[in-house]
CSV table of C-alpha atoms in Angstrom, one decimal:
chain,number,residue,atom,x,y,z
D,1,MET,CA,5.4,-13.1,7.6
D,2,PHE,CA,2.1,-14.8,5.5
D,3,SER,CA,2.2,-17.3,9.4
D,4,SER,CA,-1.0,-16.0,10.3
D,5,THR,CA,-3.4,-19.5,11.1
D,6,LYS,CA,-5.5,-19.8,8.7
D,7,TRP,CA,-8.3,-20.2,10.8
D,8,LEU,CA,-8.1,-16.4,12.1
D,9,ARG,CA,-6.8,-15.8,8.3
D,10,SER,CA,-10.4,-17.2,7.1
D,11,VAL,CA,-12.9,-15.5,9.4
D,12,VAL,CA,-11.4,-12.2,9.0
D,13,THR,CA,-10.9,-12.4,6.0
D,14,ASP,CA,-14.7,-13.6,4.7
D,15,GLN,CA,-15.2,-10.6,6.9
D,16,LEU,CA,-12.8,-7.9,5.4
D,17,SER,CA,-14.6,-9.6,2.3
D,18,ARG,CA,-18.0,-8.0,3.2
D,19,VAL,CA,-16.6,-4.9,5.1
D,20,PHE,CA,-14.8,-3.8,1.8
D,21,ALA,CA,-18.2,-4.3,-0.5
D,22,ALA,CA,-20.9,-3.2,1.4
D,23,LEU,CA,-18.0,0.2,1.6
D,24,ALA,CA,-18.0,0.0,-2.4
D,25,ASP,CA,-21.8,2.1,-2.3
D,26,PRO,CA,-21.1,6.0,-2.0
D,27,THR,CA,-24.5,6.0,0.3
D,28,ARG,CA,-23.2,3.5,2.5
D,29,ARG,CA,-20.1,5.7,2.6
D,30,ASP,CA,-21.9,7.8,3.8
D,31,ILE,CA,-24.0,6.2,6.2
D,32,VAL,CA,-20.8,5.1,8.1
D,33,ALA,CA,-19.5,8.4,8.2
D,34,ARG,CA,-22.5,10.0,9.8
D,35,LEU,CA,-22.7,7.1,12.3
D,36,ALA,CA,-19.2,7.9,13.7
D,37,VAL,CA,-20.3,10.6,14.8
D,38,GLY,CA,-23.4,9.2,17.0
D,39,ASP,CA,-26.5,5.9,16.6
D,40,ALA,CA,-29.4,7.4,14.1
D,41,SER,CA,-32.8,6.0,13.9
D,42,VAL,CA,-33.3,4.6,10.2
D,43,GLY,CA,-35.9,7.9,9.5
D,44,GLN,CA,-33.2,10.2,10.9
D,45,LEU,CA,-30.7,8.2,7.7
D,46,ALA,CA,-33.2,8.4,5.2
D,47,ALA,CA,-33.6,11.6,5.8
D,48,PRO,CA,-31.2,13.5,3.5
D,49,TYR,CA,-31.4,11.0,0.9
D,50,ALA,CA,-33.7,11.7,-1.9
D,51,MET,CA,-34.7,7.6,-1.6
D,52,SER,CA,-37.4,5.3,-0.5
D,53,VAL,CA,-37.0,4.8,4.0
D,54,GLN,CA,-37.0,1.1,2.0
D,55,ALA,CA,-34.0,1.6,0.0
D,56,VAL,CA,-31.6,3.1,2.9
D,57,SER,CA,-33.3,-0.3,4.7
D,58,LYS,CA,-31.7,-2.1,2.6
D,59,HIS,CA,-28.5,-0.3,2.4
D,60,LEU,CA,-28.5,-1.1,5.6
D,61,ARG,CA,-28.8,-4.7,6.1
D,62,VAL,CA,-25.7,-4.7,3.6
D,63,LEU,CA,-23.7,-2.4,6.4
D,64,GLU,CA,-25.2,-5.0,8.7
D,65,ASP,CA,-24.4,-8.2,7.5
D,66,SER,CA,-21.3,-6.8,6.8
D,67,GLY,CA,-21.0,-6.2,11.0
D,68,LEU,CA,-20.5,-2.8,9.9
D,69,VAL,CA,-23.3,-1.2,11.6
D,70,SER,CA,-25.9,-2.9,14.6
D,71,ARG,CA,-29.8,-2.4,15.4
D,72,GLY,CA,-30.6,-1.6,18.6
D,73,SER,CA,-33.0,-4.5,20.0
D,74,ASP,CA,-35.7,-1.5,21.9
D,75,THR,CA,-38.6,-2.6,20.9
D,76,GLY,CA,-41.0,-0.8,18.4
D,77,HIS,CA,-39.5,0.7,15.5
D,78,ARG,CA,-37.0,3.0,16.6
D,79,ARG,CA,-33.8,0.4,17.3
D,80,PRO,CA,-31.3,3.2,16.3
D,81,VAL,CA,-28.3,2.2,14.0
D,82,HIS,CA,-25.1,1.8,16.1
D,83,LEU,CA,-21.8,1.3,13.8
D,84,GLU,CA,-19.3,-1.4,15.4
D,85,ALA,CA,-16.3,1.0,15.5
D,86,GLU,CA,-13.3,-1.8,16.1
D,87,VAL,CA,-14.8,-3.3,13.0
D,88,LEU,CA,-14.3,-0.7,10.8
D,89,ASP,CA,-10.5,0.0,12.9
D,90,LEU,CA,-9.7,-4.0,12.1
D,91,MET,CA,-9.6,-2.7,7.9
D,92,THR,CA,-8.3,0.5,8.4
D,93,GLY,CA,-6.0,-0.4,11.1
D,94,TRP,CA,-4.6,-3.1,7.9
D,95,ILE,CA,-4.2,-0.3,5.9
D,96,GLU,CA,-2.7,2.2,8.0
D,97,ARG,CA,-0.2,-0.2,8.8
D,98,TYR,CA,0.6,-1.2,5.4
D,99,ARG,CA,0.6,2.5,4.6
D,100,ARG,CA,3.1,3.1,7.8
D,101,ARG,CA,5.2,0.4,6.3
D,102,ALA,CA,5.1,1.9,3.0
D,103,GLU,CA,5.8,5.0,4.3
D,104,GLN,CA,9.0,3.6,6.4
D,105,ARG,CA,10.2,2.3,3.0
D,106,TYR,CA,9.9,5.8,0.7
D,107,ARG,CA,12.2,7.5,4.1
D,108,ARG,CA,14.7,4.6,3.3
D,109,LEU,CA,14.2,5.6,-0.2
D,110,ASP,CA,14.7,9.5,0.3
D,111,ALA,CA,18.0,9.0,2.4
D,112,VAL,CA,18.9,6.6,-0.8
D,113,LEU,CA,18.7,9.4,-3.2
D,114,ALA,CA,20.0,12.7,-1.3
D,115,ALA,CA,23.2,9.9,-0.8
D,116,MET,CA,23.5,9.6,-4.9
D,117,ASP,CA,22.7,13.7,-4.8
D,118,GLU,CA,25.6,14.1,-3.5
D,119,THR,CA,27.7,11.3,-5.8
D,120,ASP,CA,26.0,13.2,-8.9
D,121,ARG,CA,27.1,16.6,-7.5
D,122,THR,CA,30.8,15.3,-7.2
D,123,THR,CA,30.8,12.9,-10.6
D,124,PRO,CA,31.5,15.0,-13.0
D,125,ASP,CA,34.9,16.4,-11.5
D,126,PRO,CA,37.1,12.6,-12.5
D,127,THR,CA,39.6,14.2,-9.1
D,128,THR,CA,36.4,14.4,-6.6
D,129,SER,CA,35.3,11.2,-7.6
D,130,ASP,CA,38.6,9.3,-6.8
D,131,ARG,CA,38.3,10.3,-3.2
D,132,THR,CA,35.2,9.2,-2.3
D,133,GLY,CA,35.7,6.0,-4.4
D,134,THR,CA,34.2,3.8,-1.4
D,135,GLY,CA,32.8,0.5,-2.6
D,136,ARG,CA,29.5,2.8,-1.8
D,137,THR,CA,29.5,5.1,-3.8
D,138,GLY,CA,31.3,2.8,-6.6
D,139,LEU,CA,28.3,1.0,-6.4
D,140,THR,CA,26.4,3.5,-7.3
D,141,GLU,CA,27.6,5.2,-9.8
D,142,GLU,CA,27.7,1.8,-12.4
D,143,GLY,CA,23.7,1.8,-11.8
D,144,ALA,CA,23.8,4.7,-13.5
D,145,ALA,CA,23.9,3.1,-16.6
D,146,PRO,CA,21.7,-0.2,-16.5
L,1,MET,CA,-1.1,22.2,-4.8
L,2,THR,CA,-1.9,18.8,-2.8
L,3,THR,CA,1.2,17.7,-1.7
L,4,PHE,CA,2.7,13.7,-0.7
L,5,ALA,CA,4.7,14.5,2.0
L,6,GLU,CA,4.6,11.3,3.5
L,7,ALA,CA,3.4,8.0,1.5
L,8,ALA,CA,-1.1,7.6,1.0
L,9,ILE,CA,-2.5,4.9,0.4
L,10,GLU,CA,-5.8,4.2,-1.3
L,11,ALA,CA,-7.5,0.7,-1.1
L,12,ASP,CA,-9.9,0.7,-3.8
L,13,PRO,CA,-13.6,-1.0,-2.4
L,14,THR,CA,-14.4,-2.3,-5.9
L,15,LEU,CA,-11.0,-2.7,-7.5
L,16,PRO,CA,-8.3,-5.4,-5.9
L,17,ILE,CA,-6.2,-2.7,-5.9
L,18,ILE,CA,-3.6,-0.8,-3.9
L,19,ARG,CA,-2.7,3.2,-4.7
L,20,ILE,CA,0.6,4.3,-2.9
L,21,THR,CA,1.7,8.6,-4.4
L,22,ARG,CA,4.9,10.3,-2.5
L,23,ASP,CA,6.7,12.5,-3.2
L,24,PHE,CA,10.4,12.6,-3.2
L,25,ALA,CA,12.8,15.6,-3.7
L,26,ALA,CA,15.1,13.3,-6.3
L,27,THR,CA,14.6,13.8,-9.8
L,28,PRO,CA,12.9,11.2,-12.3
L,29,GLU,CA,16.1,9.9,-13.5
L,30,GLN,CA,17.6,9.5,-10.2
L,31,LEU,CA,14.3,7.7,-8.5
L,32,LEU,CA,14.2,5.1,-12.2
L,33,ARG,CA,17.5,4.5,-10.4
L,34,ALA,CA,17.0,3.5,-7.1
L,35,HIS,CA,14.6,1.4,-8.3
L,36,THR,CA,16.4,-0.3,-11.3
L,37,ASP,CA,20.2,-0.2,-10.3
L,38,PRO,CA,20.5,-3.7,-7.6
L,39,GLU,CA,22.7,-1.5,-5.0
L,40,LEU,CA,20.6,0.4,-4.6
L,41,PHE,CA,17.1,-1.1,-4.5
L,42,ALA,CA,18.8,-3.0,-2.4
L,43,ARG,CA,19.5,-0.6,0.4
L,44,TRP,CA,16.4,0.6,0.4
L,45,VAL,CA,14.0,-2.0,-0.3
L,46,GLY,CA,13.4,-4.2,3.1
L,47,PRO,CA,12.4,-3.4,6.5
L,48,ASP,CA,15.3,-2.0,8.8
L,49,ALA,CA,15.9,-5.4,11.3
L,50,THR,CA,15.8,-7.3,6.9
L,51,SER,CA,18.9,-7.6,4.6
L,52,THR,CA,17.8,-8.0,0.8
L,53,LYS,CA,19.8,-10.2,-1.1
L,54,ILE,CA,19.8,-10.2,-4.7
L,55,ASP,CA,19.9,-13.4,-6.8
L,56,TYR,CA,19.2,-12.1,-10.1
L,57,TRP,CA,18.3,-8.8,-11.7
L,58,ASP,CA,17.7,-7.5,-14.8
L,59,ALA,CA,15.9,-4.4,-15.2
L,60,ARG,CA,15.5,-4.0,-18.8
L,61,THR,CA,11.9,-4.8,-20.6
L,62,GLY,CA,11.2,-8.4,-20.7
L,63,GLY,CA,13.9,-8.6,-18.1
L,64,CYS,CA,13.3,-10.8,-14.2
L,65,TRP,CA,14.7,-10.1,-10.8
L,66,ARG,CA,15.0,-12.4,-7.7
L,67,TYR,CA,15.6,-11.3,-4.1
L,68,VAL,CA,15.5,-13.1,-1.1
L,69,ALA,CA,14.9,-11.5,2.1
L,70,SER,CA,16.1,-12.5,5.5
L,71,HIS,CA,14.9,-12.1,8.9
L,72,ASP,CA,15.2,-13.8,11.8
L,73,GLY,CA,16.7,-17.0,10.5
L,74,GLN,CA,13.7,-16.5,8.0
L,75,GLU,CA,14.2,-16.3,4.1
L,76,TYR,CA,11.7,-15.5,2.1
L,77,GLY,CA,11.7,-15.4,-1.9
L,78,PHE,CA,10.0,-12.7,-4.0
L,79,ARG,CA,11.2,-12.8,-7.7
L,80,GLY,CA,8.8,-11.6,-10.9
L,81,THR,CA,9.1,-9.6,-14.4
L,82,PHE,CA,10.9,-6.1,-16.2
L,83,HIS,CA,7.3,-6.2,-17.9
L,84,GLU,CA,8.0,-2.7,-19.0
L,85,VAL,CA,11.3,-0.1,-18.3
L,86,ARG,CA,11.1,3.4,-19.4
L,87,PRO,CA,12.2,6.4,-18.0
L,88,ASP,CA,8.7,7.5,-16.7
L,89,ARG,CA,7.4,4.1,-16.2
L,90,ILE,CA,8.1,0.8,-14.6
L,91,VAL,CA,5.6,-2.5,-15.5
L,92,GLN,CA,6.7,-5.4,-13.6
L,93,THR,CA,5.2,-8.5,-11.6
L,94,PHE,CA,5.9,-9.2,-7.9
L,95,THR,CA,5.2,-12.9,-6.5
L,96,PHE,CA,6.2,-14.0,-3.1
L,97,GLU,CA,7.5,-17.0,-3.3
L,98,GLY,CA,5.5,-18.5,-0.2
L,99,GLU,CA,2.6,-18.2,-2.3
L,100,PRO,CA,3.6,-19.0,-5.6
L,101,ASP,CA,0.1,-18.4,-7.2
L,102,GLY,CA,-0.5,-14.8,-6.0
L,103,VAL,CA,1.1,-12.3,-8.8
L,104,ALA,CA,0.9,-8.3,-8.6
L,105,LEU,CA,0.7,-6.4,-11.3
L,106,GLU,CA,2.9,-3.3,-10.3
L,107,THR,CA,2.8,0.1,-12.5
L,108,LEU,CA,5.0,2.6,-10.6
L,109,ARG,CA,4.6,6.0,-12.3
L,110,PHE,CA,7.2,9.1,-12.3
L,111,GLU,CA,5.9,12.4,-13.0
L,112,PRO,CA,8.2,15.3,-12.6
L,113,LEU,CA,7.1,18.1,-10.3
L,114,GLY,CA,9.8,20.6,-11.4
L,115,ASP,CA,12.8,21.4,-8.7
L,116,GLY,CA,13.9,18.4,-8.1
L,117,ARG,CA,11.4,16.8,-7.5
L,118,THR,CA,9.2,13.7,-8.4
L,119,ARG,CA,6.0,12.6,-7.8
L,120,LEU,CA,6.0,8.4,-7.3
L,121,HIS,CA,2.3,7.3,-8.4
L,122,ALA,CA,2.7,2.9,-7.3
L,123,GLN,CA,-0.5,0.6,-8.1
L,124,SER,CA,-0.1,-3.2,-7.3
L,125,LEU,CA,-3.0,-5.3,-9.0
L,126,VAL,CA,-3.5,-8.5,-7.8
L,127,ASP,CA,-6.1,-11.1,-8.7
L,128,SER,CA,-9.1,-10.8,-6.3
L,129,ILE,CA,-10.4,-8.7,-4.0
L,130,GLU,CA,-9.3,-10.8,-1.0
L,131,GLY,CA,-6.2,-11.8,-2.3
L,132,ARG,CA,-5.6,-7.4,-2.2
L,133,ASP,CA,-7.3,-7.4,1.2
L,134,ALA,CA,-4.6,-10.1,2.1
L,135,TRP,CA,-1.2,-8.5,1.2
L,136,LEU,CA,-3.0,-5.5,3.6
L,137,ARG,CA,-2.7,-7.7,6.4
L,138,SER,CA,1.1,-9.4,5.5
L,139,GLY,CA,3.4,-8.8,8.1
L,140,MET,CA,0.6,-7.2,10.4
L,141,GLU,CA,2.7,-9.8,12.8
L,142,THR,CA,5.5,-7.9,12.5
L,143,GLY,CA,4.4,-4.7,12.5
L,144,VAL,CA,4.9,-3.5,16.7
L,145,ASN,CA,1.9,-1.6,18.2
L,146,GLU,CA,1.4,1.1,16.1
L,147,GLY,CA,-2.1,2.1,17.5
L,148,TYR,CA,-5.5,1.6,14.9
L,149,ALA,CA,-6.1,5.3,13.0
L,150,LYS,CA,-9.7,5.9,13.9
L,151,LEU,CA,-11.4,7.2,10.8
L,152,ASP,CA,-9.8,6.7,7.8
L,153,ARG,CA,-8.7,7.4,4.5
L,154,LEU,CA,-10.5,5.3,2.9
L,155,LEU,CA,-14.1,7.4,3.8
L,156,ALA,CA,-12.2,10.4,3.5
L,157,ASP,CA,-12.5,9.9,0.4
L,158,GLY,CA,-16.3,9.4,-0.1
L,159,ALA,CA,-17.6,11.3,2.9
L,160,ALA,CA,-15.5,14.3,3.5
Protein backbone atom coordinates (compact mmCIF):
# COMPACT_ATOMS: atom_id res chain seq x y z
CA MET A 1 0.00 0.00 0.00
CA PHE A 2 3.03 2.29 0.26
CA SER A 3 4.57 1.04 -2.96
CA SER A 4 4.09 4.07 -5.22
CA THR A 5 7.35 5.15 -6.80
CA LYS A 6 9.61 7.41 -4.78
CA TRP A 7 9.80 9.87 -7.62
CA LEU A 8 6.11 10.38 -7.93
CA ARG A 9 5.81 10.63 -4.19
CA SER A 10 8.42 13.32 -3.77
CA VAL A 11 7.06 15.45 -6.62
CA VAL A 12 3.57 15.06 -5.35
CA THR A 13 4.51 15.53 -1.69
CA ASP A 14 6.25 18.81 -2.42
CA GLN A 15 3.28 20.11 -4.29
CA LEU A 16 0.83 18.90 -1.69
CA SER A 17 2.80 20.53 1.10
CA ARG A 18 2.74 23.81 -0.77
CA VAL A 19 -0.98 23.45 -1.44
CA PHE A 20 -1.70 22.78 2.20
CA ALA A 21 0.51 25.68 3.25
CA ALA A 22 -1.18 27.97 0.75
CA LEU A 23 -4.60 27.00 2.07
CA ALA A 24 -3.57 27.50 5.68
CA ASP A 25 -4.61 31.14 5.38
CA PRO A 26 -8.33 32.03 5.53
CA THR A 27 -8.01 34.86 2.99
CA ARG A 28 -6.37 32.53 0.51
CA ARG A 29 -9.04 29.89 1.10
CA ASP A 30 -11.64 32.54 0.41
CA ILE A 31 -9.87 33.59 -2.79
CA VAL A 32 -9.77 29.98 -3.95
CA ALA A 33 -13.46 29.54 -3.19
CA ARG A 34 -14.31 32.65 -5.22
CA LEU A 35 -12.11 31.56 -8.13
CA ALA A 36 -13.97 28.25 -8.17
CA VAL A 37 -16.92 30.25 -9.53
CA GLY A 38 -14.86 31.81 -12.32
CA ASP A 39 -11.69 33.70 -13.27
CA ALA A 40 -11.25 37.16 -11.78
CA SER A 41 -8.83 40.06 -11.94
CA VAL A 42 -6.67 41.05 -8.99
CA GLY A 43 -8.81 44.15 -8.53
CA GLN A 44 -12.01 42.13 -8.46
CA LEU A 45 -10.49 39.73 -5.97
CA ALA A 46 -9.25 42.55 -3.75
CA ALA A 47 -12.56 44.48 -3.74
CA PRO A 48 -14.32 42.76 -0.79
CA TYR A 49 -11.28 42.82 1.49
CA ALA A 50 -10.15 45.58 3.78
CA MET A 51 -6.61 45.25 2.50
CA SER A 52 -4.50 46.76 -0.22
CA VAL A 53 -4.24 45.32 -3.72
CA GLN A 54 -0.57 44.72 -2.91
CA ALA A 55 -1.48 42.57 0.07
CA VAL A 56 -3.89 40.59 -2.08
CA SER A 57 -1.20 40.23 -4.73
CA LYS A 58 1.08 38.74 -2.10
CA HIS A 59 -1.55 36.12 -1.25
CA LEU A 60 -1.95 35.39 -4.96
CA ARG A 61 1.77 34.83 -5.32
CA VAL A 62 1.65 32.15 -2.61
CA LEU A 63 -1.29 30.51 -4.37
CA GLU A 64 0.57 30.72 -7.69
CA ASP A 65 3.71 29.11 -6.22
CA SER A 66 1.61 26.23 -4.93
CA GLY A 67 0.20 25.67 -8.41
CA LEU A 68 -3.33 26.32 -7.20
CA VAL A 69 -3.84 29.37 -9.39
CA SER A 70 -2.30 30.69 -12.59
CA ARG A 71 -2.26 34.16 -14.13
CA GLY A 72 -3.43 34.68 -17.69
CA SER A 73 -0.74 35.81 -20.11
CA ASP A 74 -2.78 38.75 -21.45
CA THR A 75 -0.86 41.95 -21.83
CA GLY A 76 -1.70 44.80 -19.54
CA HIS A 77 -2.65 44.79 -15.89
CA ARG A 78 -5.86 42.80 -16.18
CA ARG A 79 -4.33 39.35 -16.29
CA PRO A 80 -7.14 37.16 -15.02
CA VAL A 81 -6.46 34.80 -12.15
CA HIS A 82 -7.48 31.22 -12.86
CA LEU A 83 -8.02 28.34 -10.44
CA GLU A 84 -6.18 25.17 -11.40
CA ALA A 85 -8.96 22.89 -10.30
CA GLU A 86 -7.06 19.67 -10.94
CA VAL A 87 -4.44 20.66 -8.37
CA LEU A 88 -7.19 21.03 -5.83
CA ASP A 89 -8.63 17.71 -6.98
CA LEU A 90 -5.28 16.08 -6.40
CA MET A 91 -5.54 16.94 -2.76
CA THR A 92 -9.26 16.68 -2.19
CA GLY A 93 -9.29 13.43 -4.17
CA TRP A 94 -6.95 11.88 -1.66
CA ILE A 95 -8.81 13.23 1.31
CA GLU A 96 -12.11 12.02 -0.11
CA ARG A 97 -10.76 8.56 -0.84
CA TYR A 98 -9.27 8.36 2.61
CA ARG A 99 -12.64 9.37 4.02
CA ARG A 100 -14.41 6.72 1.97
CA ARG A 101 -12.06 4.05 3.22
CA ALA A 102 -12.81 5.18 6.77
CA GLU A 103 -16.52 5.08 6.01
CA GLN A 104 -16.22 1.54 4.61
CA ARG A 105 -14.35 0.50 7.72
CA TYR A 106 -17.04 2.02 9.95
CA ARG A 107 -19.80 0.27 7.99
CA ARG A 108 -18.12 -3.01 8.85
CA LEU A 109 -18.02 -1.77 12.43
CA ASP A 110 -21.76 -1.02 12.20
CA ALA A 111 -22.34 -4.66 11.32
CA VAL A 112 -20.16 -5.89 14.18
CA LEU A 113 -21.97 -3.60 16.61
CA ALA A 114 -25.34 -4.80 15.36
CA ALA A 115 -24.25 -8.39 15.95
CA MET A 116 -23.04 -7.44 19.44
CA ASP A 117 -26.42 -5.89 20.11
CA GLU A 118 -28.05 -9.24 19.36
CA THR A 119 -25.63 -10.98 21.68
CA ASP A 120 -26.10 -8.40 24.42
CA ARG A 121 -29.83 -8.86 24.21
CA THR A 122 -29.68 -12.65 24.34
CA THR A 123 -26.92 -13.16 26.92
CA PRO A 124 -28.87 -12.29 30.10
CA ASP A 125 -30.85 -15.49 29.60
CA PRO A 126 -28.45 -18.44 30.00
CA THR A 127 -30.75 -20.82 28.09
CA THR A 128 -30.63 -18.69 24.95
CA SER A 129 -26.87 -18.12 25.12
CA ASP A 130 -26.49 -21.90 24.95
CA ARG A 131 -28.39 -22.03 21.71
CA THR A 132 -26.49 -19.16 20.14
CA GLY A 133 -23.14 -20.49 21.25
CA THR A 134 -21.40 -20.32 17.88
CA GLY A 135 -17.70 -19.53 17.73
CA ARG A 136 -18.42 -15.93 16.87
CA THR A 137 -20.76 -15.07 19.68
CA GLY A 138 -18.60 -17.02 22.10
CA LEU A 139 -15.67 -14.76 21.27
CA THR A 140 -17.86 -11.71 21.57
CA GLU A 141 -18.86 -12.68 25.04
CA GLU A 142 -15.30 -13.29 26.14
CA GLY A 143 -14.48 -9.80 24.96
CA ALA A 144 -16.95 -8.31 27.35
CA ALA A 145 -14.37 -8.34 30.11
CA PRO A 146 -11.05 -7.29 28.61
CA MET B 1 -28.09 19.25 15.52
CA THR B 2 -25.32 18.05 13.26
CA THR B 3 -25.25 14.33 12.68
CA PHE B 4 -22.47 12.23 11.28
CA ALA B 5 -24.31 9.31 9.72
CA GLU B 6 -21.37 9.11 7.33
CA ALA B 7 -17.77 9.61 8.31
CA ALA B 8 -16.71 13.26 8.13
CA ILE B 9 -13.04 14.02 7.71
CA GLU B 10 -11.01 17.09 8.49
CA ALA B 11 -7.39 17.49 7.47
CA ASP B 12 -6.16 20.60 9.24
CA PRO B 13 -4.02 22.56 6.78
CA THR B 14 -1.78 23.91 9.55
CA LEU B 15 -1.34 20.82 11.75
CA PRO B 16 -0.32 17.26 10.88
CA ILE B 17 -3.68 15.97 12.05
CA ILE B 18 -6.53 14.00 10.53
CA ARG B 19 -9.84 14.05 12.35
CA ILE B 20 -12.74 11.75 11.61
CA THR B 21 -16.18 11.95 13.17
CA ARG B 22 -18.82 9.25 12.84
CA ASP B 23 -22.06 8.34 14.66
CA PHE B 24 -22.92 4.77 15.60
CA ALA B 25 -26.11 3.05 16.69
CA ALA B 26 -24.38 1.60 19.72
CA THR B 27 -23.53 2.51 23.28
CA PRO B 28 -20.10 3.85 24.24
CA GLU B 29 -19.50 0.52 26.02
CA GLN B 30 -20.17 -1.42 22.83
CA LEU B 31 -17.97 0.88 20.78
CA LEU B 32 -15.18 0.51 23.32
CA ARG B 33 -15.53 -3.24 23.22
CA ALA B 34 -15.42 -3.29 19.39
CA HIS B 35 -12.10 -1.43 19.64
CA THR B 36 -10.56 -3.43 22.47
CA ASP B 37 -11.74 -7.01 21.90
CA PRO B 38 -9.24 -8.42 19.38
CA GLU B 39 -11.72 -10.81 17.77
CA LEU B 40 -14.26 -8.05 17.22
CA PHE B 41 -11.61 -5.59 16.09
CA ALA B 42 -10.19 -8.00 13.51
CA ARG B 43 -13.64 -8.37 12.01
CA TRP B 44 -13.99 -4.75 10.97
CA VAL B 45 -10.61 -3.07 10.78
CA GLY B 46 -9.31 -4.32 7.45
CA PRO B 47 -10.74 -3.77 3.97
CA ASP B 48 -13.02 -6.53 2.73
CA ALA B 49 -10.32 -8.19 0.62
CA THR B 50 -7.94 -8.18 3.58
CA SER B 51 -7.71 -10.67 6.39
CA THR B 52 -6.48 -9.43 9.72
CA LYS B 53 -4.58 -11.68 12.10
CA ILE B 54 -3.97 -10.45 15.64
CA ASP B 55 -0.42 -11.26 16.73
CA TYR B 56 -0.59 -9.90 20.26
CA TRP B 57 -3.10 -7.65 21.93
CA ASP B 58 -3.25 -6.28 25.44
CA ALA B 59 -5.93 -3.60 25.49
CA ARG B 60 -5.04 -2.08 28.84
CA THR B 61 -3.38 1.20 29.73
CA GLY B 62 0.29 0.54 29.01
CA GLY B 63 -0.42 -2.58 26.94
CA CYS B 64 0.70 -3.20 23.38
CA TRP B 65 -0.72 -4.63 20.19
CA ARG B 66 0.30 -5.99 16.82
CA TYR B 67 -1.64 -7.33 13.89
CA VAL B 68 -0.83 -8.50 10.39
CA ALA B 69 -3.06 -7.66 7.45
CA SER B 70 -2.88 -9.97 4.43
CA HIS B 71 -3.88 -8.74 1.01
CA ASP B 72 -3.10 -10.41 -2.33
CA GLY B 73 -0.48 -12.64 -0.74
CA GLN B 74 1.31 -9.64 0.79
CA GLU B 75 1.53 -9.16 4.52
CA TYR B 76 1.60 -5.81 6.28
CA GLY B 77 2.40 -5.54 9.96
CA PHE B 78 1.05 -2.84 12.24
CA ARG B 79 1.85 -2.31 15.87
CA GLY B 80 1.62 0.16 18.70
CA THR B 81 0.84 0.61 22.36
CA PHE B 82 -2.29 1.42 24.27
CA HIS B 83 -1.26 4.54 26.10
CA GLU B 84 -4.61 4.88 27.83
CA VAL B 85 -7.77 2.80 27.77
CA ARG B 86 -10.80 4.25 29.51
CA PRO B 87 -14.55 3.86 29.05
CA ASP B 88 -14.74 7.16 27.17
CA ARG B 89 -11.41 7.19 25.33
CA ILE B 90 -8.52 5.22 23.89
CA VAL B 91 -5.14 6.80 23.29
CA GLN B 92 -2.76 4.63 21.31
CA THR B 93 0.25 4.75 19.03
CA PHE B 94 0.12 3.32 15.54
CA THR B 95 3.04 2.31 13.33
CA PHE B 96 3.09 0.66 9.92
CA GLU B 97 6.08 -1.66 10.09
CA GLY B 98 6.95 -0.88 6.45
CA GLU B 99 7.75 2.64 7.64
CA PRO B 100 8.88 2.07 11.22
CA ASP B 101 9.99 5.66 11.78
CA GLY B 102 6.46 6.92 11.34
CA VAL B 103 4.35 6.92 14.48
CA ALA B 104 0.82 8.22 14.68
CA LEU B 105 -0.73 9.16 18.01
CA GLU B 106 -4.38 8.24 17.86
CA THR B 107 -7.03 9.52 20.22
CA LEU B 108 -10.49 7.97 20.08
CA ARG B 109 -13.27 9.56 22.06
CA PHE B 110 -16.69 8.04 22.57
CA GLU B 111 -19.30 10.72 23.07
CA PRO B 112 -22.68 9.40 24.25
CA LEU B 113 -25.57 10.92 22.29
CA GLY B 114 -28.31 9.19 24.27
CA ASP B 115 -30.82 6.73 22.83
CA GLY B 116 -28.11 4.12 22.48
CA ARG B 117 -26.15 6.25 20.03
CA THR B 118 -22.53 7.30 20.26
CA ARG B 119 -20.35 9.73 18.36
CA LEU B 120 -16.81 8.58 17.66
CA HIS B 121 -14.16 11.30 17.45
CA ALA B 122 -10.96 9.83 16.02
CA GLN B 123 -7.86 11.98 15.76
CA SER B 124 -4.52 10.94 14.28
CA LEU B 125 -1.50 13.12 14.94
CA VAL B 126 1.69 12.45 12.98
CA ASP B 127 5.06 14.19 13.09
CA SER B 128 4.83 16.30 9.93
CA ILE B 129 2.34 17.64 7.42
CA GLU B 130 4.27 15.65 4.82
CA GLY B 131 3.78 12.48 6.83
CA ARG B 132 0.11 13.25 7.22
CA ASP B 133 -0.29 13.74 3.49
CA ALA B 134 1.45 10.41 2.93
CA TRP B 135 -1.20 8.85 5.17
CA LEU B 136 -3.94 10.48 3.18
CA ARG B 137 -2.43 9.06 0.01
CA SER B 138 -1.75 5.60 1.39
CA GLY B 139 -3.80 2.93 -0.24
CA MET B 140 -4.57 5.09 -3.24
CA GLU B 141 -3.36 2.27 -5.49
CA THR B 142 -6.01 -0.05 -4.12
CA GLY B 143 -8.76 2.52 -4.36
CA VAL B 144 -10.93 1.77 -7.35
CA ASN B 145 -11.57 4.73 -9.58
CA GLU B 146 -14.10 6.41 -7.39
CA GLY B 147 -14.00 9.72 -9.16
CA TYR B 148 -12.94 12.95 -7.57
CA ALA B 149 -15.05 14.99 -5.27
CA LYS B 150 -15.13 18.49 -6.71
CA LEU B 151 -15.11 21.22 -4.17
CA ASP B 152 -14.23 20.15 -0.93
CA ARG B 153 -14.64 19.66 2.74
CA LEU B 154 -11.52 21.55 3.58
CA LEU B 155 -12.73 24.65 1.80
CA ALA B 156 -16.22 24.19 3.15
CA ASP B 157 -14.83 24.93 6.60
CA GLY B 158 -13.33 28.25 5.66
CA ALA B 159 -15.47 29.49 2.81
CA ALA B 160 -18.99 28.16 3.07
